[in-house]
Structures are given as C-alpha cells and as structure tokens.
Amino acid sequence: MSIELPIYMDNASTTRTDPRVVEAMLPFFTETYGNSASRNHSFGWAGEGAVTLAREQAASLIGSGPKEIIWTSGATESNNLAIKGAARMMAKGPAGSSSRGHIITAIHEHKAVLDPCKRLEREGFDVTYLEPGSDGIITCAMVESAMREDTILVTIMWANNELGTINEVPEMGALCHDRGVLMHTDATQWVGKMPTDVERDNIDLMSFSGHKFYGPNGVGALFIRRRRPRVRIEAMIEGGGHERGMRSGTLNVPGIVGFGKACELCAEEMSGEAERLLGFRNRLETELSSQLDVVTINGHPTRRLPHLTNISFGFVEGESLMMGVSDIACSSGSACTSASLEPSYVLKALGIGDDFAHSSLRLSMGRWTTSEEVDYAIASIVKSVNHLRAMSPLYDLHNEGIDINAIDWQSH
Ligand SMILES: *Cc1c(COP(=O)(O)O)cnc(C)c1O
C-alpha cells in the first residue's frame, strides 16, 4: 500500500470530518434549510426534528438526557459557559467583592479553562491551581485536600490534550456530590474515544467538541445536569432565549446534525478503534525507545488515551527535529515558532526540563491512521534523530560516559 505524505498524526488538534458525517449534513444546507426555531411551517419543523435527533445521539453517547445538552460553538465556549456561568450563579457576593467563592482547577488545563478561571479571579473568586506529579495525573485526593468550606466548583479535564493522561474524574464527581460542590470536566479529548456515563460518574457539567471526534468544526456541546442536582448557570450570550435561555442564537442546524451523526458513529466504533490505535501507540513507543536511546515517554505509563503519545528525545533540538520530520504532521512541545521561547507549560508542569520539553513530539492517531503510516513515522523519526545526534558534540560526550549536567561550562 502506498503512503500519501505528509502523514496526519495531529488528531488531538482536530480530526478529518468523517465523510458519512458530511453526507448527513449536506441536505441541511440546500434542502431542509429551515430555522429550527420557526414554528409555523414544515421547514422549521424539519430543522427542529433534526436537532432533536442530534440531541438524542449526543445524549446517548454520554449517558445524559437529551434536554441536558446545550449546543455551543465548540469546547472553548462550553468551558467559558460552564465555568463562568456556574461561578457567577453560585457567587456569594456582588461582582468585585472579595471571597465570592472558591474554585479548584489544575495548572496544566487547556487555556480555555485557565483563562476563564483567571477572569473569575479578577471578579473576586479564589482559584486553586493544583500541580500534578511527574506522571501528569490529578488525583481525587489532591482535589479533596484543596477543598474548602466555600468551594463551589471543581473543573478538571478528563484527559489531557498534550499528554493523553487520564485524571481521576469519576472519583472527583463522587466527592463533589458528597460535598455539594459542582463538578465540571473539559472532556474534549475523552468523549467519542472512551466510554462516558455522566450519570454514573456524577458529572454536573461537561464540555465536548465535534471536530475532535470526526464531526465538523465550530459545533460543541455542554452537558448541564437537570436533576440530582439541578444545575443552574448564568447565560453569556443573550437574545431570543434559545437553548432554554442558556445560549441564544439561531442554531447551526447542519453542524448540529453532523455533531449528532459523529456521536452515533463513535458510539458504534469506539471500542474497536481504541483497541486498534492502542496497538499502534504501543508499537510507536516500543520501537522508538528500542531503536533510539535517551527517549522518554511523557506522562503516566498506562493511564493514558490509547491513540496519543508524547515523546521526548534527548540531544536533539526541538526546531530541527520538527523540520526533520516535516513529512509527519504532528505537534511539538516547543513553542519556538510562536513569539515566546518558552516550551509547553503542560510539560513544564510535570517537572520536565526545558531541553526535553522542547524536543518532544505529540503524535495523535485517528480513524484513518494505517499500520503502514505508523511504520513510516517510526522510520522517519529514528532517521531524523540519528541524523541530528550525529552532529551533536553533547551526544558524543554522553556516549563517552560523561555526565553533561556535571560539567562546569563556566570555568572552561
Ligand atoms: C481542542 C480543545 C479545546 C478547544 O475546543 P474548540 O472546540 O476548538 O474550542 C478545549 N479543551 C481541550 C482539552 C481541547 O483539546
């Protein structure tokens, strides 16, 4: 089988929309194009019917009721709505006063969680940013010891987007329900890949996004629990009262139809897919760490998503490595391409040194990844790392058994 280059191994950034999803969406652009809020004609009813079906497909994927799904523009909006909406609803004093309530999150959450938390700090809320251990996991015990009398909300992601590490979210859900605290989780990397049951796992608010599981871009959902307890949030977008007043605006019917179809396909295919991709991930990790030395796999060895790996290669420079593997579309822990020279804050949160953070690759596989592509990626990375190390005097010293960190460079 021939391989088309470049190979796509950046599914944690976004996925290809499944052609079956596109097929389901198409009639809603040019045939069934009614506004789902139009109550007086068949165009509107057809739109509303399609949205209702999508709500059921999404609910069935996560174990919620269909009325507990609120449509948004993506996980960034869902996180904003959940975190700011819940905090402002539960706030103890007026905006600007101090000690309006306590929120628990973690330092290596996605920016779409951290930035709303920072906003809330400016509005008078206290936020605790938990630090993970070197395995990247946030445990339930960490959350429990940060809990206070005035804690109103815990927001911890289900699986980390850079590492694939899986936090103890169901345990935190149970703890929160015991204490009368709301539990939000950014499940953008989790939903559609791993079995999800918000009822069993005591989740109150959960964000997820279509383009991370083979649906279209620009459509997300927020699960908002309606009973035991009934969760209330303050709206951010007002005007017209759509989505029971929690998110106004004409619904993106084609996008929502695609989101629903993507949910249905994931429900059918995720277990086989996870098994297949775990085989690929294990092969990537085993081959890279046996064919190369000074390789570390970042994050917990086993508590990780099956399709994603984050690997650092010692004695190579991040930018050169990215250029060397330009036939593999993937992400790097190096942020040198952007304005800052700082490596990934997620990798730094694990205590990984700057050099190893810069020289890391995040490879995330998906529905269309083939066995041949995995083999090609292994060969390409091995070749590139060997090539770069052949030019590295530090790697020579390392091979001569000299401890690089013990050298006093100043005195030479
Ligand atoms: C991609 C991602 C987001 C942002 O989702 P959008 O739908 O692109 O806004 C938020 N959180 C995590 C963990 C993500 O992976």
Coordinates of C-alpha atoms and ligand atoms in Angstrom, one line a residue:
M1 CA 0.0 0.0 0.0
S2 CA 1.4 3.4 -0.9
I3 CA 1.5 6.2 1.6
E4 CA 0.4 9.8 1.0
L5 CA 2.7 12.4 2.5
P6 CA 2.6 14.2 4.8
I7 CA 1.1 11.7 7.3
Y8 CA -1.5 13.1 9.6
M9 CA -0.7 12.5 13.2
D10 CA -2.3 15.5 14.8
N11 CA -5.8 14.2 15.6
A12 CA -5.7 15.8 19.1
S13 CA -5.7 19.2 17.3
T14 CA -8.5 18.4 15.0
T15 CA -9.8 15.4 13.1
R16 CA -10.9 14.9 9.5
T17 CA -14.7 15.1 9.3
D18 CA -16.0 11.6 8.6
P19 CA -17.4 11.5 5.0
R20 CA -20.6 9.8 6.5
V21 CA -21.0 12.9 8.7
V22 CA -20.6 15.3 5.7
E23 CA -23.2 13.2 3.8
A24 CA -25.7 13.5 6.7
M25 CA -25.1 17.3 6.9
L26 CA -25.5 18.2 3.2
P27 CA -29.3 18.2 2.8
F28 CA -29.5 20.7 5.7
F29 CA -27.7 23.4 3.6
T30 CA -29.8 23.4 0.5
E31 CA -33.0 21.3 1.1
T32 CA -34.0 21.2 4.7
Y33 CA -32.7 24.7 5.5
G34 CA -35.4 26.0 7.9
N35 CA -34.7 27.8 11.1
S36 CA -35.2 25.2 13.8
A37 CA -36.9 28.0 15.9
S38 CA -39.6 28.6 13.2
R39 CA -42.8 27.1 14.5
N40 CA -45.2 27.9 11.6
H41 CA -44.0 25.8 8.7
S42 CA -42.6 22.4 7.7
F43 CA -39.1 23.8 7.0
G44 CA -38.8 24.9 10.7
W45 CA -40.3 21.6 11.9
A46 CA -37.8 19.6 9.9
G47 CA -34.9 21.6 11.3
E48 CA -36.2 21.2 14.8
G49 CA -36.7 17.4 14.3
A50 CA -33.1 17.1 13.1
V51 CA -31.8 19.0 16.1
T52 CA -33.9 16.8 18.4
L53 CA -32.4 13.7 16.8
A54 CA -28.8 15.1 17.2
R55 CA -29.6 15.9 20.9
E56 CA -30.6 12.2 21.4
Q57 CA -27.5 11.0 19.6
A58 CA -25.2 13.2 21.7
A59 CA -27.1 12.3 25.0
S60 CA -26.8 8.6 24.2
L61 CA -23.0 8.8 23.7
I62 CA -22.5 10.3 27.2
G63 CA -25.4 8.8 29.2
S64 CA -27.4 12.0 29.7
G65 CA -30.9 13.0 28.9
P66 CA -31.4 14.9 25.6
K67 CA -32.6 18.0 27.4
E68 CA -29.3 18.2 29.2
I69 CA -27.4 19.0 26.0
I70 CA -26.8 22.7 25.2
W71 CA -25.4 23.5 21.7
T72 CA -22.4 25.9 21.5
S73 CA -19.7 26.8 19.0
G74 CA -17.1 24.4 20.5
A75 CA -15.4 23.4 23.7
T76 CA -13.9 26.8 24.2
E77 CA -17.4 28.3 24.5
S78 CA -18.7 25.3 26.5
N79 CA -15.8 25.8 29.0
N80 CA -16.5 29.5 29.3
L81 CA -20.2 29.0 29.8
A82 CA -19.8 26.2 32.3
I83 CA -17.1 27.8 34.5
K84 CA -18.2 31.5 34.4
G85 CA -21.9 30.6 34.2
A86 CA -21.8 28.3 37.2
A87 CA -19.5 30.5 39.3
R88 CA -21.5 33.7 38.7
M89 CA -24.7 31.8 39.5
M90 CA -23.3 30.5 42.8
A91 CA -21.4 33.7 43.7
K92 CA -21.7 34.7 47.3
G93 CA -21.4 38.5 46.9
P94 CA -21.8 41.1 44.2
A95 CA -19.2 41.3 41.4
G96 CA -16.0 42.9 42.6
S97 CA -16.4 42.0 46.2
S98 CA -13.8 39.5 47.6
S99 CA -14.2 35.9 48.6
R100 CA -17.2 35.2 46.3
G101 CA -16.4 31.5 46.2
H102 CA -13.6 29.0 45.7
I103 CA -12.8 27.1 42.5
I104 CA -10.4 24.2 42.0
T105 CA -8.6 23.5 38.7
A106 CA -5.1 22.5 37.7
I107 CA -2.1 24.3 36.2
H108 CA -1.9 22.2 33.1
E109 CA -5.6 22.5 32.0
H110 CA -6.3 23.9 28.5
K111 CA -6.2 27.7 28.1
A112 CA -10.0 27.6 27.5
V113 CA -10.3 26.6 31.2
L114 CA -7.4 28.6 32.6
D115 CA -8.4 31.9 31.1
P116 CA -12.0 31.9 32.4
C117 CA -10.6 31.0 35.8
K118 CA -8.3 34.0 35.6
R119 CA -11.2 36.2 34.7
L120 CA -13.1 34.9 37.7
E121 CA -10.2 35.7 40.0
R122 CA -10.4 39.3 38.8
E123 CA -14.1 39.2 39.7
G124 CA -13.4 38.2 43.3
F125 CA -13.3 34.4 43.2
D126 CA -10.4 32.4 44.7
V127 CA -8.9 29.8 42.4
T128 CA -6.6 26.9 43.5
Y129 CA -4.4 25.6 40.6
L130 CA -3.4 22.1 41.5
E131 CA 0.0 20.8 40.4
P132 CA 0.3 17.3 39.1
G133 CA 3.1 14.8 40.0
S134 CA 5.6 13.8 37.4
D135 CA 3.0 11.4 35.9
G136 CA 0.8 14.3 35.0
I137 CA -2.3 12.9 36.8
I138 CA -4.6 15.0 39.0
T139 CA -5.9 12.6 41.6
C140 CA -9.1 12.8 43.6
A141 CA -7.0 13.0 46.8
M142 CA -5.4 16.2 45.5
V143 CA -8.8 17.8 44.9
E144 CA -10.0 16.6 48.3
S145 CA -7.2 18.2 50.2
A146 CA -7.7 21.5 48.3
M147 CA -11.4 21.6 49.2
R148 CA -12.6 24.4 51.5
E149 CA -15.8 25.4 53.2
D150 CA -16.5 27.9 50.4
T151 CA -15.6 25.7 47.4
I152 CA -18.3 26.0 44.7
L153 CA -16.8 24.4 41.6
V154 CA -14.2 21.8 40.6
T155 CA -13.0 22.0 36.9
I156 CA -10.6 19.2 36.0
M157 CA -10.2 17.9 32.4
W158 CA -11.0 14.2 31.8
A159 CA -7.9 13.6 29.6
N160 CA -5.1 16.0 28.9
N161 CA -4.7 17.2 25.3
E162 CA -0.9 17.2 25.2
L163 CA -0.2 14.1 27.2
G164 CA -3.3 11.9 26.9
T165 CA -3.1 11.3 30.7
I166 CA -6.4 10.5 32.3
N167 CA -7.4 12.2 35.6
E168 CA -9.5 10.7 38.4
V169 CA -12.7 12.4 37.2
P170 CA -15.3 9.8 38.3
E171 CA -13.8 9.8 41.8
M172 CA -13.9 13.6 41.9
G173 CA -17.5 13.6 40.7
A174 CA -18.5 11.3 43.7
L175 CA -16.5 13.5 46.1
C176 CA -18.1 16.7 44.7
H177 CA -21.6 15.2 45.0
D178 CA -20.9 14.3 48.6
R179 CA -19.8 17.8 49.4
G180 CA -22.5 19.7 47.4
V181 CA -19.8 21.1 45.0
L182 CA -20.3 21.3 41.2
M183 CA -18.1 19.1 39.1
H184 CA -17.2 20.4 35.6
T185 CA -14.9 18.5 33.2
D186 CA -13.4 19.5 29.9
A187 CA -13.9 16.2 28.2
T188 CA -12.9 17.4 24.7
Q189 CA -10.2 14.7 24.3
W190 CA -12.2 12.0 26.0
V191 CA -15.7 11.9 24.6
G192 CA -16.1 9.8 21.4
K193 CA -12.9 7.9 22.2
M194 CA -13.7 6.4 25.6
P195 CA -17.0 5.2 27.1
T196 CA -18.7 8.1 29.0
D197 CA -21.5 8.0 31.6
V198 CA -22.2 11.3 33.2
E199 CA -24.9 9.8 35.4
R200 CA -22.8 7.0 36.8
D201 CA -19.8 9.3 37.2
N202 CA -21.6 12.2 38.9
I203 CA -20.6 14.9 36.4
D204 CA -22.6 18.1 36.6
L205 CA -21.2 20.0 33.6
M206 CA -19.2 18.6 30.7
S207 CA -17.7 20.2 27.6
F208 CA -17.1 18.4 24.3
S209 CA -16.5 19.4 20.7
G210 CA -17.4 17.9 17.3
H211 CA -14.2 18.5 15.5
K212 CA -12.2 16.4 18.0
F213 CA -14.2 13.2 17.1
Y214 CA -14.7 13.3 13.3
G215 CA -17.5 15.9 13.4
P216 CA -17.5 19.4 11.9
N217 CA -15.6 22.4 13.3
G218 CA -17.4 25.1 15.2
V219 CA -20.0 22.9 16.9
G220 CA -19.7 22.0 20.6
A221 CA -21.9 20.9 23.4
L222 CA -22.2 21.5 27.1
F223 CA -23.9 18.9 29.2
I224 CA -25.8 20.6 32.1
R225 CA -27.3 18.2 34.7
R226 CA -31.0 18.8 35.2
R227 CA -31.7 16.6 38.3
R228 CA -29.9 15.5 41.4
P229 CA -28.8 18.3 41.5
R230 CA -30.5 20.7 39.0
V231 CA -27.6 22.8 37.9
R232 CA -28.2 26.4 37.0
I233 CA -25.8 28.7 35.1
E234 CA -25.8 32.3 34.1
A235 CA -26.0 32.8 30.3
M236 CA -23.2 34.6 28.5
I237 CA -24.9 35.1 25.1
E238 CA -28.4 36.6 25.4
G239 CA -31.0 37.3 22.8
G240 CA -34.1 35.2 22.0
G241 CA -33.9 32.6 24.7
H242 CA -32.7 29.7 22.5
E243 CA -31.4 26.6 24.4
R244 CA -33.7 27.3 27.3
G245 CA -32.2 30.7 27.7
M246 CA -28.7 29.4 28.3
R247 CA -27.3 30.1 24.9
S248 CA -29.2 32.3 22.5
G249 CA -28.8 32.4 18.7
T250 CA -30.1 30.6 15.7
L251 CA -28.9 27.1 15.8
N252 CA -26.3 25.8 13.3
V253 CA -28.6 23.0 12.1
P254 CA -26.2 21.4 9.5
G255 CA -23.4 21.5 12.1
I256 CA -25.5 20.0 14.8
V257 CA -26.7 17.3 12.5
G258 CA -23.1 16.4 11.8
F259 CA -22.3 16.5 15.5
G260 CA -25.1 14.0 16.2
K261 CA -24.0 11.7 13.4
A262 CA -20.4 11.8 14.6
C263 CA -21.6 10.8 18.1
E264 CA -23.6 7.9 16.7
L265 CA -20.6 6.7 14.7
C266 CA -18.3 6.9 17.7
A267 CA -20.7 5.0 19.9
E268 CA -20.7 2.2 17.3
E269 CA -17.0 2.2 16.5
M270 CA -15.0 3.5 19.5
S271 CA -14.2 0.2 21.2
G272 CA -12.7 -1.4 18.0
E273 CA -11.0 1.9 17.2
A274 CA -9.4 2.3 20.6
E275 CA -8.0 -1.3 20.5
R276 CA -6.6 -0.8 17.0
L277 CA -5.0 2.6 17.9
L278 CA -3.6 1.3 21.2
G279 CA -1.7 -1.4 19.2
F280 CA -0.3 1.4 17.0
R281 CA 0.7 3.5 20.0
N282 CA 2.4 0.6 21.7
R283 CA 4.3 -0.1 18.5
L284 CA 5.4 3.5 18.2
E285 CA 6.6 3.7 21.8
T286 CA 8.3 0.3 21.8
E287 CA 10.1 0.8 18.5
L288 CA 11.2 4.4 19.2
S289 CA 12.5 3.5 22.6
S290 CA 14.3 0.4 21.4
Q291 CA 15.8 1.8 18.2
L292 CA 16.9 5.1 20.0
D293 CA 18.4 5.8 23.4
V294 CA 17.7 8.7 25.7
V295 CA 14.0 8.7 24.9
T296 CA 11.2 9.4 27.4
I297 CA 7.5 8.9 27.1
N298 CA 5.9 11.8 28.9
G299 CA 3.0 11.3 31.3
H300 CA 1.8 8.2 33.2
P301 CA 3.0 4.9 31.6
T302 CA -0.5 3.4 31.4
R303 CA -3.2 5.8 32.5
R304 CA -3.4 7.5 29.1
L305 CA -5.6 7.7 26.0
P306 CA -4.9 4.9 23.5
H307 CA -4.3 7.0 20.4
L308 CA -1.9 9.6 21.7
T309 CA 1.8 9.6 22.7
N310 CA 4.1 12.4 23.8
I311 CA 7.8 11.5 23.5
S312 CA 10.9 13.5 24.2
F313 CA 14.3 12.8 22.5
G314 CA 17.4 13.8 24.3
F315 CA 20.3 15.5 22.5
V316 CA 18.2 16.9 19.6
E317 CA 17.0 20.5 19.3
G318 CA 13.2 20.9 19.0
E319 CA 13.0 23.0 15.9
S320 CA 15.5 20.9 14.0
L321 CA 13.5 17.8 14.9
M322 CA 10.3 19.3 13.7
M323 CA 12.0 20.2 10.4
G324 CA 13.5 16.7 10.2
V325 CA 10.1 15.1 10.5
S326 CA 8.2 17.5 8.2
D327 CA 6.6 14.6 6.5
I328 CA 4.7 13.9 9.7
A329 CA 2.0 16.4 10.6
C330 CA 2.2 16.5 14.4
S331 CA 2.7 18.9 17.4
S332 CA 5.7 19.7 19.4
G333 CA 6.3 20.8 22.9
S334 CA 8.5 23.5 21.6
A335 CA 6.9 26.9 21.2
C336 CA 9.8 28.5 19.3
T337 CA 7.6 29.1 16.3
S338 CA 5.5 31.5 18.3
A339 CA 6.6 34.7 20.0
S340 CA 7.7 33.1 23.2
L341 CA 10.7 30.8 23.6
E342 CA 9.0 29.0 26.5
P343 CA 8.4 25.3 25.9
S344 CA 4.9 23.8 26.6
Y345 CA 3.6 24.8 30.1
V346 CA 1.9 21.4 30.3
L347 CA 5.3 19.5 30.0
K348 CA 6.9 22.0 32.4
A349 CA 4.1 21.2 34.9
L350 CA 5.4 17.7 35.1
G351 CA 8.8 18.9 36.0
I352 CA 10.3 18.1 32.6
G353 CA 13.4 20.2 31.9
D354 CA 13.3 22.8 29.1
D355 CA 15.6 20.8 26.8
F356 CA 13.4 17.7 27.0
A357 CA 10.2 19.8 26.7
H358 CA 11.5 21.5 23.5
S359 CA 12.5 18.2 21.9
S360 CA 9.1 16.5 22.4
L361 CA 6.7 15.3 19.8
R362 CA 2.9 14.7 20.3
L363 CA 1.7 12.0 17.9
S364 CA -2.0 11.5 17.9
M365 CA -3.6 8.9 15.7
G366 CA -7.1 8.5 14.5
R367 CA -9.8 6.7 12.4
W368 CA -7.7 6.8 9.2
T369 CA -4.3 6.1 10.6
T370 CA -2.8 2.9 8.9
S371 CA -0.3 0.4 10.0
E372 CA 2.0 1.5 7.1
E373 CA 1.9 5.1 8.3
V374 CA 2.9 4.1 11.8
D375 CA 5.9 2.2 10.4
Y376 CA 6.8 5.1 8.2
A377 CA 6.6 7.5 11.2
I378 CA 8.9 5.3 13.3
A379 CA 11.5 5.1 10.5
S380 CA 11.3 8.8 9.8
I381 CA 11.7 9.8 13.4
V382 CA 14.6 7.4 14.0
K383 CA 16.4 8.6 10.9
S384 CA 15.9 12.3 11.9
V385 CA 17.0 11.8 15.5
N386 CA 20.1 9.8 14.5
H387 CA 21.0 12.4 11.9
L388 CA 20.7 15.3 14.4
R389 CA 22.7 13.4 17.0
A390 CA 25.5 12.7 14.6
M391 CA 26.1 16.4 14.6
S392 CA 25.8 16.8 18.4
P393 CA 29.0 17.2 20.4
L394 CA 26.9 16.8 23.6
Y395 CA 25.7 13.4 22.4
D396 CA 29.3 12.4 21.8
L397 CA 30.2 13.3 25.4
H398 CA 27.2 11.4 26.6
N399 CA 28.3 8.3 24.7
E400 CA 31.8 8.7 26.2
G401 CA 30.1 8.3 29.6
I402 CA 30.5 11.9 30.6
D403 CA 27.7 13.4 32.7
I404 CA 26.7 16.5 30.8
N405 CA 25.0 18.1 33.8
A406 CA 28.1 17.7 36.0
I407 CA 30.2 19.8 33.6
D408 CA 31.1 23.2 34.8
W409 CA 31.0 25.1 31.5
Q410 CA 31.9 28.5 33.0
S411 CA 35.5 27.5 34.0
H412 CA 36.5 26.3 30.5
Ligands
LIG1 C1 -9.5 21.3 21.4 C2 -9.7 21.5 22.9 C3 -10.4 22.6 23.4 C4 -11.0 23.7 22.5 O1 -12.0 23.2 21.7 P1 -12.7 24.0 20.5 O2 -13.9 23.2 20.1 O3 -11.6 24.0 19.4 O4 -13.0 25.3 21.0 C5 -10.6 22.7 24.7 N1 -10.1 21.8 25.6 C6 -9.4 20.7 25.1 C7 -8.9 19.7 26.1 C8 -9.1 20.6 23.8 O5 -8.4 19.5 23.4

